Amino acid sequence: MITCYLKYVIDPYQVNEFEQYAKMWIPLVHKLGGTHHGYFLPHEGANNIAYALFSFPSLADYEEYRQKMMVDEECQQAFEFANHNKCIISYERSFMRPVFE
């Protein structure tokens, strides 16, 4: 299993818009074969940092998801929503291997 860990720098005045964006992506990741572990929005501390975690059985499965995502109409609508609202300033993506036991 591989888990994608996304750290977002978001516009602190558009947390509600970012939350809408997050709610769009959770079912899309599931639809395209992944397991979404949720988005984590600012509460205390930094007001412009958010996180998301989702997993795929392998890096190859993640790459397949990326290909499907680029042609999926709902995914493109989610991207357009974020681009239009400018709620995401930047993000960094890392891949991690979870240990559960």
Tab-separated table of C-alpha atoms in Angstrom:
chain	number	residue	atom	x	y	z
A	1	MET	CA	0.000	0.000	0.000
A	2	ILE	CA	1.115	3.555	-0.740
A	3	THR	CA	-0.375	6.635	0.908
A	4	CYS	CA	-0.307	10.014	-0.760
A	5	TYR	CA	0.198	12.776	1.773
A	6	LEU	CA	-0.732	16.248	0.532
A	7	LYS	CA	0.209	19.400	2.407
A	8	TYR	CA	-1.687	22.438	1.162
A	9	VAL	CA	-1.012	26.100	1.704
A	10	ILE	CA	-4.466	27.618	1.429
A	11	ASP	CA	-5.905	31.106	1.468
A	12	PRO	CA	-6.990	31.524	5.110
A	13	TYR	CA	-9.909	33.674	3.952
A	14	GLN	CA	-11.204	30.840	1.771
A	15	VAL	CA	-11.235	27.879	4.145
A	16	ASN	CA	-14.931	27.303	3.391
A	17	GLU	CA	-14.191	27.133	-0.337
A	18	PHE	CA	-11.315	24.744	0.298
A	19	GLU	CA	-13.654	22.574	2.374
A	20	GLN	CA	-16.080	22.434	-0.577
A	21	TYR	CA	-13.157	21.386	-2.789
A	22	ALA	CA	-12.175	18.695	-0.276
A	23	LYS	CA	-15.712	17.328	-0.195
A	24	MET	CA	-15.627	17.044	-3.995
A	25	TRP	CA	-12.451	14.940	-3.993
A	26	ILE	CA	-13.251	12.367	-1.311
A	27	PRO	CA	-15.850	10.488	-3.411
A	28	LEU	CA	-13.767	10.970	-6.570
A	29	VAL	CA	-10.770	9.177	-5.063
A	30	HIS	CA	-13.071	6.323	-4.026
A	31	LYS	CA	-14.678	6.259	-7.493
A	32	LEU	CA	-11.250	5.948	-9.132
A	33	GLY	CA	-10.017	3.095	-6.945
A	34	GLY	CA	-8.421	4.714	-3.907
A	35	THR	CA	-9.211	4.950	-0.220
A	36	HIS	CA	-9.506	8.495	1.081
A	37	HIS	CA	-8.556	9.063	4.718
A	38	GLY	CA	-9.910	12.594	4.832
A	39	TYR	CA	-8.904	16.215	4.688
A	40	PHE	CA	-7.646	18.016	7.754
A	41	LEU	CA	-8.423	21.728	7.878
A	42	PRO	CA	-6.957	24.471	10.093
A	43	HIS	CA	-8.385	24.724	13.574
A	44	GLU	CA	-5.681	25.891	16.004
A	45	GLY	CA	-2.233	27.073	15.031
A	46	ALA	CA	-1.446	27.930	11.432
A	47	ASN	CA	-4.576	29.124	9.636
A	48	ASN	CA	-3.299	28.448	6.119
A	49	ILE	CA	-2.204	24.780	6.239
A	50	ALA	CA	-4.404	21.801	5.375
A	51	TYR	CA	-3.657	18.134	4.760
A	52	ALA	CA	-5.159	15.229	2.842
A	53	LEU	CA	-4.271	11.548	2.900
A	54	PHE	CA	-5.408	8.824	0.528
A	55	SER	CA	-4.106	5.379	-0.324
A	56	PHE	CA	-3.809	2.990	-3.241
A	57	PRO	CA	-2.673	-0.627	-3.247
A	58	SER	CA	0.510	0.354	-5.134
A	59	LEU	CA	2.264	3.260	-6.818
A	60	ALA	CA	1.223	1.755	-10.164
A	61	ASP	CA	-2.429	1.951	-9.049
A	62	TYR	CA	-1.893	5.585	-8.075
A	63	GLU	CA	-0.425	6.322	-11.515
A	64	GLU	CA	-3.492	4.712	-13.118
A	65	TYR	CA	-5.686	6.948	-10.936
A	66	ARG	CA	-3.755	10.005	-12.170
A	67	GLN	CA	-4.420	9.036	-15.790
A	68	LYS	CA	-8.140	8.482	-15.152
A	69	MET	CA	-8.351	11.709	-13.165
A	70	MET	CA	-7.074	13.779	-16.085
A	71	VAL	CA	-10.002	12.723	-18.285
A	72	ASP	CA	-12.749	12.424	-15.669
A	73	GLU	CA	-15.307	15.235	-15.998
A	74	GLU	CA	-16.038	15.469	-12.253
A	75	CYS	CA	-12.318	15.678	-11.453
A	76	GLN	CA	-11.900	18.456	-13.979
A	77	GLN	CA	-14.819	20.324	-12.391
A	78	ALA	CA	-13.121	20.057	-8.980
A	79	PHE	CA	-9.864	21.416	-10.417
A	80	GLU	CA	-11.765	24.275	-12.047
A	81	PHE	CA	-13.533	25.080	-8.780
A	82	ALA	CA	-10.193	25.488	-6.987
A	83	ASN	CA	-8.679	27.461	-9.868
A	84	HIS	CA	-11.667	29.789	-10.011
A	85	ASN	CA	-11.759	30.416	-6.249
A	86	LYS	CA	-7.967	30.460	-5.796
A	87	CYS	CA	-8.378	28.760	-2.417
A	88	ILE	CA	-5.153	26.751	-2.899
A	89	ILE	CA	-1.926	28.738	-2.943
A	90	SER	CA	0.400	25.749	-3.268
A	91	TYR	CA	0.737	22.108	-2.326
A	92	GLU	CA	3.371	19.445	-1.933
A	93	ARG	CA	2.830	15.752	-2.439
A	94	SER	CA	4.721	12.935	-0.726
A	95	PHE	CA	4.238	9.185	-0.850
A	96	MET	CA	4.539	7.120	2.269
A	97	ARG	CA	4.331	3.473	3.164
A	98	PRO	CA	2.102	2.975	6.209
A	99	VAL	CA	2.955	0.653	9.084
A	100	PHE	CA	-0.091	-0.524	11.025
A	101	GLU	CA	1.380	-3.239	13.257
